[in-house]
Amino acid sequence: DGIRDYKVTGVQTCALPISRVPLDEAGLRALFTKPYGTPAPTPQQWRAVYADDVHFRDPTQEKQGIAAYLAAQEGLVRRCDDVSLEPAALALSGDTAFVEWTLGLKIKGVEFLYPGVSRLKFGADGRIIDHVDYFDFVGPTFAPVPVVGPFVRWLYRRFVA
């Protein structure tokens, strides 16, 4: 079906769709699936689906170009004990896709869960040229932290609720 599993020294890596661009629903699910305990995609796998001049933005950063995007992904994996990504709903319309997901980060024995949505735009060659992630960074990051957590929950009740 166009999705290949890659093995590096006997260890299964992320299953990314490298032979089917533009990405269909199965390819998007594969791209947004990374269970805990599995390796992150390789730079070659990212390059197969992201354009050289990709623009990436989330609540914590904005990057331009594939090298900057790869550095951001590698930095996230390096900072965490483990990372998971689980897709939920998907919508495709023309050159745009939306993927609902839950990102899990394990850091120093604590699991942080971030529900979110990605908006992807595809270029003429079918690769991703624009990727914007929408999620609440502050609540899931600081709510579990003693002292800071109660303050964050108070702020949310006071200004958001």
JSON list of C-alpha atoms in Angstrom, two decimals:
[
{"chain": "A", "resi": 1, "resn": "ASP", "atom": "CA", "xyz": [0.00, 0.00, 0.00]},
{"chain": "A", "resi": 2, "resn": "GLY", "atom": "CA", "xyz": [2.97, 2.33, -0.40]},
{"chain": "A", "resi": 3, "resn": "ILE", "atom": "CA", "xyz": [4.05, 2.29, 3.25]},
{"chain": "A", "resi": 4, "resn": "ARG", "atom": "CA", "xyz": [7.33, 0.61, 4.04]},
{"chain": "A", "resi": 5, "resn": "ASP", "atom": "CA", "xyz": [8.84, -0.38, 7.37]},
{"chain": "A", "resi": 6, "resn": "TYR", "atom": "CA", "xyz": [12.57, 0.30, 7.53]},
{"chain": "A", "resi": 7, "resn": "LYS", "atom": "CA", "xyz": [14.98, -1.78, 9.58]},
{"chain": "A", "resi": 8, "resn": "VAL", "atom": "CA", "xyz": [18.26, -0.35, 10.78]},
{"chain": "A", "resi": 9, "resn": "THR", "atom": "CA", "xyz": [20.56, -2.89, 12.46]},
{"chain": "A", "resi": 10, "resn": "GLY", "atom": "CA", "xyz": [17.58, -5.09, 13.28]},
{"chain": "A", "resi": 11, "resn": "VAL", "atom": "CA", "xyz": [15.50, -2.33, 14.93]},
{"chain": "A", "resi": 12, "resn": "GLN", "atom": "CA", "xyz": [12.22, -1.30, 13.35]},
{"chain": "A", "resi": 13, "resn": "THR", "atom": "CA", "xyz": [11.99, 2.40, 12.65]},
{"chain": "A", "resi": 14, "resn": "CYS", "atom": "CA", "xyz": [8.98, 4.54, 11.99]},
{"chain": "A", "resi": 15, "resn": "ALA", "atom": "CA", "xyz": [6.80, 3.47, 9.05]},
{"chain": "A", "resi": 16, "resn": "LEU", "atom": "CA", "xyz": [6.67, 6.46, 6.72]},
{"chain": "A", "resi": 17, "resn": "PRO", "atom": "CA", "xyz": [5.09, 6.48, 3.28]},
{"chain": "A", "resi": 18, "resn": "ILE", "atom": "CA", "xyz": [8.00, 7.13, 0.96]},
{"chain": "A", "resi": 19, "resn": "SER", "atom": "CA", "xyz": [6.63, 5.72, -2.27]},
{"chain": "A", "resi": 20, "resn": "ARG", "atom": "CA", "xyz": [3.25, 7.44, -2.27]},
{"chain": "A", "resi": 21, "resn": "VAL", "atom": "CA", "xyz": [3.34, 11.20, -2.57]},
{"chain": "A", "resi": 22, "resn": "PRO", "atom": "CA", "xyz": [1.01, 12.99, -2.24]},
{"chain": "A", "resi": 23, "resn": "LEU", "atom": "CA", "xyz": [0.08, 11.44, 1.06]},
{"chain": "A", "resi": 24, "resn": "ASP", "atom": "CA", "xyz": [-3.30, 9.75, 1.31]},
{"chain": "A", "resi": 25, "resn": "GLU", "atom": "CA", "xyz": [-5.12, 8.94, 4.56]},
{"chain": "A", "resi": 26, "resn": "ALA", "atom": "CA", "xyz": [-3.02, 5.82, 5.20]},
{"chain": "A", "resi": 27, "resn": "GLY", "atom": "CA", "xyz": [0.17, 7.78, 4.58]},
{"chain": "A", "resi": 28, "resn": "LEU", "atom": "CA", "xyz": [-0.89, 10.56, 6.94]},
{"chain": "A", "resi": 29, "resn": "ARG", "atom": "CA", "xyz": [-1.74, 8.02, 9.65]},
{"chain": "A", "resi": 30, "resn": "ALA", "atom": "CA", "xyz": [1.71, 6.46, 9.23]},
{"chain": "A", "resi": 31, "resn": "LEU", "atom": "CA", "xyz": [3.40, 9.87, 9.36]},
{"chain": "A", "resi": 32, "resn": "PHE", "atom": "CA", "xyz": [1.56, 10.77, 12.59]},
{"chain": "A", "resi": 33, "resn": "THR", "atom": "CA", "xyz": [2.07, 7.41, 14.33]},
{"chain": "A", "resi": 34, "resn": "LYS", "atom": "CA", "xyz": [4.99, 6.81, 16.69]},
{"chain": "A", "resi": 35, "resn": "PRO", "atom": "CA", "xyz": [4.36, 4.54, 19.68]},
{"chain": "A", "resi": 36, "resn": "TYR", "atom": "CA", "xyz": [6.54, 4.84, 22.75]},
{"chain": "A", "resi": 37, "resn": "GLY", "atom": "CA", "xyz": [9.63, 2.69, 22.45]},
{"chain": "A", "resi": 38, "resn": "THR", "atom": "CA", "xyz": [9.99, 3.03, 18.67]},
{"chain": "A", "resi": 39, "resn": "PRO", "atom": "CA", "xyz": [12.62, 5.13, 16.92]},
{"chain": "A", "resi": 40, "resn": "ALA", "atom": "CA", "xyz": [11.78, 8.48, 15.39]},
{"chain": "A", "resi": 41, "resn": "PRO", "atom": "CA", "xyz": [11.77, 8.82, 11.60]},
{"chain": "A", "resi": 42, "resn": "THR", "atom": "CA", "xyz": [15.16, 9.15, 9.94]},
{"chain": "A", "resi": 43, "resn": "PRO", "atom": "CA", "xyz": [16.16, 12.34, 8.11]},
{"chain": "A", "resi": 44, "resn": "GLN", "atom": "CA", "xyz": [15.70, 10.46, 4.81]},
{"chain": "A", "resi": 45, "resn": "GLN", "atom": "CA", "xyz": [12.13, 9.53, 5.80]},
{"chain": "A", "resi": 46, "resn": "TRP", "atom": "CA", "xyz": [11.31, 13.15, 6.70]},
{"chain": "A", "resi": 47, "resn": "ARG", "atom": "CA", "xyz": [12.85, 14.41, 3.44]},
{"chain": "A", "resi": 48, "resn": "ALA", "atom": "CA", "xyz": [10.68, 12.03, 1.42]},
{"chain": "A", "resi": 49, "resn": "VAL", "atom": "CA", "xyz": [7.49, 13.81, 2.54]},
{"chain": "A", "resi": 50, "resn": "TYR", "atom": "CA", "xyz": [8.66, 17.35, 3.48]},
{"chain": "A", "resi": 51, "resn": "ALA", "atom": "CA", "xyz": [9.78, 19.89, 0.86]},
{"chain": "A", "resi": 52, "resn": "ASP", "atom": "CA", "xyz": [13.26, 21.41, 1.06]},
{"chain": "A", "resi": 53, "resn": "ASP", "atom": "CA", "xyz": [11.75, 24.84, 1.79]},
{"chain": "A", "resi": 54, "resn": "VAL", "atom": "CA", "xyz": [9.10, 23.63, 4.26]},
{"chain": "A", "resi": 55, "resn": "HIS", "atom": "CA", "xyz": [7.73, 26.17, 6.73]},
{"chain": "A", "resi": 56, "resn": "PHE", "atom": "CA", "xyz": [6.94, 24.82, 10.22]},
{"chain": "A", "resi": 57, "resn": "ARG", "atom": "CA", "xyz": [5.27, 26.58, 13.14]},
{"chain": "A", "resi": 58, "resn": "ASP", "atom": "CA", "xyz": [3.97, 25.49, 16.52]},
{"chain": "A", "resi": 59, "resn": "PRO", "atom": "CA", "xyz": [3.32, 27.37, 19.82]},
{"chain": "A", "resi": 60, "resn": "THR", "atom": "CA", "xyz": [7.02, 27.19, 20.75]},
{"chain": "A", "resi": 61, "resn": "GLN", "atom": "CA", "xyz": [8.92, 27.77, 17.52]},
{"chain": "A", "resi": 62, "resn": "GLU", "atom": "CA", "xyz": [8.90, 28.70, 13.85]},
{"chain": "A", "resi": 63, "resn": "LYS", "atom": "CA", "xyz": [11.32, 27.11, 11.36]},
{"chain": "A", "resi": 64, "resn": "GLN", "atom": "CA", "xyz": [12.04, 27.57, 7.67]},
{"chain": "A", "resi": 65, "resn": "GLY", "atom": "CA", "xyz": [13.65, 24.85, 5.54]},
{"chain": "A", "resi": 66, "resn": "ILE", "atom": "CA", "xyz": [14.12, 21.14, 5.91]},
{"chain": "A", "resi": 67, "resn": "ALA", "atom": "CA", "xyz": [17.41, 21.44, 7.83]},
{"chain": "A", "resi": 68, "resn": "ALA", "atom": "CA", "xyz": [15.75, 23.61, 10.50]},
{"chain": "A", "resi": 69, "resn": "TYR", "atom": "CA", "xyz": [12.72, 21.29, 10.63]},
{"chain": "A", "resi": 70, "resn": "LEU", "atom": "CA", "xyz": [14.97, 18.23, 11.09]},
{"chain": "A", "resi": 71, "resn": "ALA", "atom": "CA", "xyz": [16.95, 20.01, 13.83]},
{"chain": "A", "resi": 72, "resn": "ALA", "atom": "CA", "xyz": [13.68, 20.81, 15.66]},
{"chain": "A", "resi": 73, "resn": "GLN", "atom": "CA", "xyz": [12.50, 17.19, 15.48]},
{"chain": "A", "resi": 74, "resn": "GLU", "atom": "CA", "xyz": [15.88, 15.82, 16.56]},
{"chain": "A", "resi": 75, "resn": "GLY", "atom": "CA", "xyz": [16.02, 18.33, 19.44]},
{"chain": "A", "resi": 76, "resn": "LEU", "atom": "CA", "xyz": [12.61, 17.22, 20.72]},
{"chain": "A", "resi": 77, "resn": "VAL", "atom": "CA", "xyz": [13.60, 13.55, 20.68]},
{"chain": "A", "resi": 78, "resn": "ARG", "atom": "CA", "xyz": [16.95, 14.35, 22.35]},
{"chain": "A", "resi": 79, "resn": "ARG", "atom": "CA", "xyz": [15.30, 16.34, 25.19]},
{"chain": "A", "resi": 80, "resn": "CYS", "atom": "CA", "xyz": [12.82, 13.59, 26.04]},
{"chain": "A", "resi": 81, "resn": "ASP", "atom": "CA", "xyz": [13.17, 10.11, 27.48]},
{"chain": "A", "resi": 82, "resn": "ASP", "atom": "CA", "xyz": [10.58, 8.95, 24.93]},
{"chain": "A", "resi": 83, "resn": "VAL", "atom": "CA", "xyz": [8.05, 10.42, 22.50]},
{"chain": "A", "resi": 84, "resn": "SER", "atom": "CA", "xyz": [4.76, 9.10, 21.16]},
{"chain": "A", "resi": 85, "resn": "LEU", "atom": "CA", "xyz": [2.37, 10.40, 18.55]},
{"chain": "A", "resi": 86, "resn": "GLU", "atom": "CA", "xyz": [-1.08, 8.96, 17.97]},
{"chain": "A", "resi": 87, "resn": "PRO", "atom": "CA", "xyz": [-3.39, 10.17, 15.20]},
{"chain": "A", "resi": 88, "resn": "ALA", "atom": "CA", "xyz": [-7.17, 10.44, 15.55]},
{"chain": "A", "resi": 89, "resn": "ALA", "atom": "CA", "xyz": [-9.37, 12.22, 12.97]},
{"chain": "A", "resi": 90, "resn": "LEU", "atom": "CA", "xyz": [-8.04, 13.17, 9.53]},
{"chain": "A", "resi": 91, "resn": "ALA", "atom": "CA", "xyz": [-9.47, 15.42, 6.83]},
{"chain": "A", "resi": 92, "resn": "LEU", "atom": "CA", "xyz": [-8.11, 15.90, 3.31]},
{"chain": "A", "resi": 93, "resn": "SER", "atom": "CA", "xyz": [-9.30, 18.60, 0.91]},
{"chain": "A", "resi": 94, "resn": "GLY", "atom": "CA", "xyz": [-7.33, 19.48, -2.19]},
{"chain": "A", "resi": 95, "resn": "ASP", "atom": "CA", "xyz": [-3.81, 20.53, -1.19]},
{"chain": "A", "resi": 96, "resn": "THR", "atom": "CA", "xyz": [-4.63, 20.71, 2.53]},
{"chain": "A", "resi": 97, "resn": "ALA", "atom": "CA", "xyz": [-4.87, 18.12, 5.30]},
{"chain": "A", "resi": 98, "resn": "PHE", "atom": "CA", "xyz": [-5.80, 18.34, 8.97]},
{"chain": "A", "resi": 99, "resn": "VAL", "atom": "CA", "xyz": [-4.67, 15.68, 11.42]},
{"chain": "A", "resi": 100, "resn": "GLU", "atom": "CA", "xyz": [-5.91, 15.50, 15.01]},
{"chain": "A", "resi": 101, "resn": "TRP", "atom": "CA", "xyz": [-3.36, 13.86, 17.29]},
{"chain": "A", "resi": 102, "resn": "THR", "atom": "CA", "xyz": [-2.09, 13.32, 20.82]},
{"chain": "A", "resi": 103, "resn": "LEU", "atom": "CA", "xyz": [1.61, 13.90, 21.45]},
{"chain": "A", "resi": 104, "resn": "GLY", "atom": "CA", "xyz": [3.10, 12.18, 24.47]},
{"chain": "A", "resi": 105, "resn": "LEU", "atom": "CA", "xyz": [6.42, 13.24, 25.98]},
{"chain": "A", "resi": 106, "resn": "LYS", "atom": "CA", "xyz": [8.13, 11.35, 28.79]},
{"chain": "A", "resi": 107, "resn": "ILE", "atom": "CA", "xyz": [10.61, 13.56, 30.61]},
{"chain": "A", "resi": 108, "resn": "LYS", "atom": "CA", "xyz": [12.35, 12.56, 33.85]},
{"chain": "A", "resi": 109, "resn": "GLY", "atom": "CA", "xyz": [9.66, 10.02, 34.72]},
{"chain": "A", "resi": 110, "resn": "VAL", "atom": "CA", "xyz": [6.71, 12.34, 34.02]},
{"chain": "A", "resi": 111, "resn": "GLU", "atom": "CA", "xyz": [4.40, 11.92, 31.03]},
{"chain": "A", "resi": 112, "resn": "PHE", "atom": "CA", "xyz": [3.04, 15.06, 29.39]},
{"chain": "A", "resi": 113, "resn": "LEU", "atom": "CA", "xyz": [0.12, 14.70, 26.96]},
{"chain": "A", "resi": 114, "resn": "TYR", "atom": "CA", "xyz": [-0.65, 17.35, 24.36]},
{"chain": "A", "resi": 115, "resn": "PRO", "atom": "CA", "xyz": [-3.80, 16.97, 22.25]},
{"chain": "A", "resi": 116, "resn": "GLY", "atom": "CA", "xyz": [-3.53, 18.97, 19.06]},
{"chain": "A", "resi": 117, "resn": "VAL", "atom": "CA", "xyz": [-4.15, 19.40, 15.36]},
{"chain": "A", "resi": 118, "resn": "SER", "atom": "CA", "xyz": [-1.76, 19.85, 12.44]},
{"chain": "A", "resi": 119, "resn": "ARG", "atom": "CA", "xyz": [-2.62, 21.73, 9.27]},
{"chain": "A", "resi": 120, "resn": "LEU", "atom": "CA", "xyz": [-0.54, 20.57, 6.33]},
{"chain": "A", "resi": 121, "resn": "LYS", "atom": "CA", "xyz": [-0.28, 22.18, 2.88]},
{"chain": "A", "resi": 122, "resn": "PHE", "atom": "CA", "xyz": [1.11, 20.18, -0.03]},
{"chain": "A", "resi": 123, "resn": "GLY", "atom": "CA", "xyz": [3.19, 21.52, -2.90]},
{"chain": "A", "resi": 124, "resn": "ALA", "atom": "CA", "xyz": [2.92, 20.62, -6.58]},
{"chain": "A", "resi": 125, "resn": "ASP", "atom": "CA", "xyz": [5.16, 17.56, -6.05]},
{"chain": "A", "resi": 126, "resn": "GLY", "atom": "CA", "xyz": [2.95, 16.31, -3.20]},
{"chain": "A", "resi": 127, "resn": "ARG", "atom": "CA", "xyz": [5.42, 17.01, -0.41]},
{"chain": "A", "resi": 128, "resn": "ILE", "atom": "CA", "xyz": [4.52, 19.11, 2.62]},
{"chain": "A", "resi": 129, "resn": "ILE", "atom": "CA", "xyz": [5.41, 22.79, 2.14]},
{"chain": "A", "resi": 130, "resn": "ASP", "atom": "CA", "xyz": [3.68, 24.24, 5.21]},
{"chain": "A", "resi": 131, "resn": "HIS", "atom": "CA", "xyz": [3.05, 22.53, 8.57]},
{"chain": "A", "resi": 132, "resn": "VAL", "atom": "CA", "xyz": [1.34, 24.36, 11.44]},
{"chain": "A", "resi": 133, "resn": "ASP", "atom": "CA", "xyz": [0.66, 22.65, 14.79]},
{"chain": "A", "resi": 134, "resn": "TYR", "atom": "CA", "xyz": [-2.10, 23.96, 17.05]},
{"chain": "A", "resi": 135, "resn": "PHE", "atom": "CA", "xyz": [-2.05, 22.86, 20.70]},
{"chain": "A", "resi": 136, "resn": "ASP", "atom": "CA", "xyz": [-2.02, 24.16, 24.26]},
{"chain": "A", "resi": 137, "resn": "PHE", "atom": "CA", "xyz": [1.60, 24.14, 25.39]},
{"chain": "A", "resi": 138, "resn": "VAL", "atom": "CA", "xyz": [1.23, 25.84, 28.77]},
{"chain": "A", "resi": 139, "resn": "GLY", "atom": "CA", "xyz": [-1.52, 23.77, 30.44]},
{"chain": "A", "resi": 140, "resn": "PRO", "atom": "CA", "xyz": [-0.11, 20.27, 29.92]},
{"chain": "A", "resi": 141, "resn": "THR", "atom": "CA", "xyz": [3.47, 21.44, 30.50]},
{"chain": "A", "resi": 142, "resn": "PHE", "atom": "CA", "xyz": [3.03, 23.29, 33.77]},
{"chain": "A", "resi": 143, "resn": "ALA", "atom": "CA", "xyz": [-0.16, 21.90, 35.34]},
{"chain": "A", "resi": 144, "resn": "PRO", "atom": "CA", "xyz": [1.63, 18.78, 36.74]},
{"chain": "A", "resi": 145, "resn": "VAL", "atom": "CA", "xyz": [4.45, 20.84, 38.29]},
{"chain": "A", "resi": 146, "resn": "PRO", "atom": "CA", "xyz": [4.15, 21.47, 42.05]},
{"chain": "A", "resi": 147, "resn": "VAL", "atom": "CA", "xyz": [3.68, 25.15, 42.97]},
{"chain": "A", "resi": 148, "resn": "VAL", "atom": "CA", "xyz": [3.44, 26.22, 39.31]},
{"chain": "A", "resi": 149, "resn": "GLY", "atom": "CA", "xyz": [0.57, 23.80, 38.53]},
{"chain": "A", "resi": 150, "resn": "PRO", "atom": "CA", "xyz": [-1.97, 25.29, 40.93]},
{"chain": "A", "resi": 151, "resn": "PHE", "atom": "CA", "xyz": [-1.11, 28.78, 39.64]},
{"chain": "A", "resi": 152, "resn": "VAL", "atom": "CA", "xyz": [-1.60, 27.69, 35.99]},
{"chain": "A", "resi": 153, "resn": "ARG", "atom": "CA", "xyz": [-4.95, 26.07, 36.86]},
{"chain": "A", "resi": 154, "resn": "TRP", "atom": "CA", "xyz": [-5.99, 29.29, 38.67]},
{"chain": "A", "resi": 155, "resn": "LEU", "atom": "CA", "xyz": [-5.01, 31.37, 35.61]},
{"chain": "A", "resi": 156, "resn": "TYR", "atom": "CA", "xyz": [-7.05, 29.11, 33.33]},
{"chain": "A", "resi": 157, "resn": "ARG", "atom": "CA", "xyz": [-10.10, 29.33, 35.61]},
{"chain": "A", "resi": 158, "resn": "ARG", "atom": "CA", "xyz": [-9.71, 33.09, 35.94]},
{"chain": "A", "resi": 159, "resn": "PHE", "atom": "CA", "xyz": [-9.09, 34.04, 32.33]},
{"chain": "A", "resi": 160, "resn": "VAL", "atom": "CA", "xyz": [-10.16, 31.14, 30.13]},
{"chain": "A", "resi": 161, "resn": "ALA", "atom": "CA", "xyz": [-13.12, 29.47, 31.83]}
]
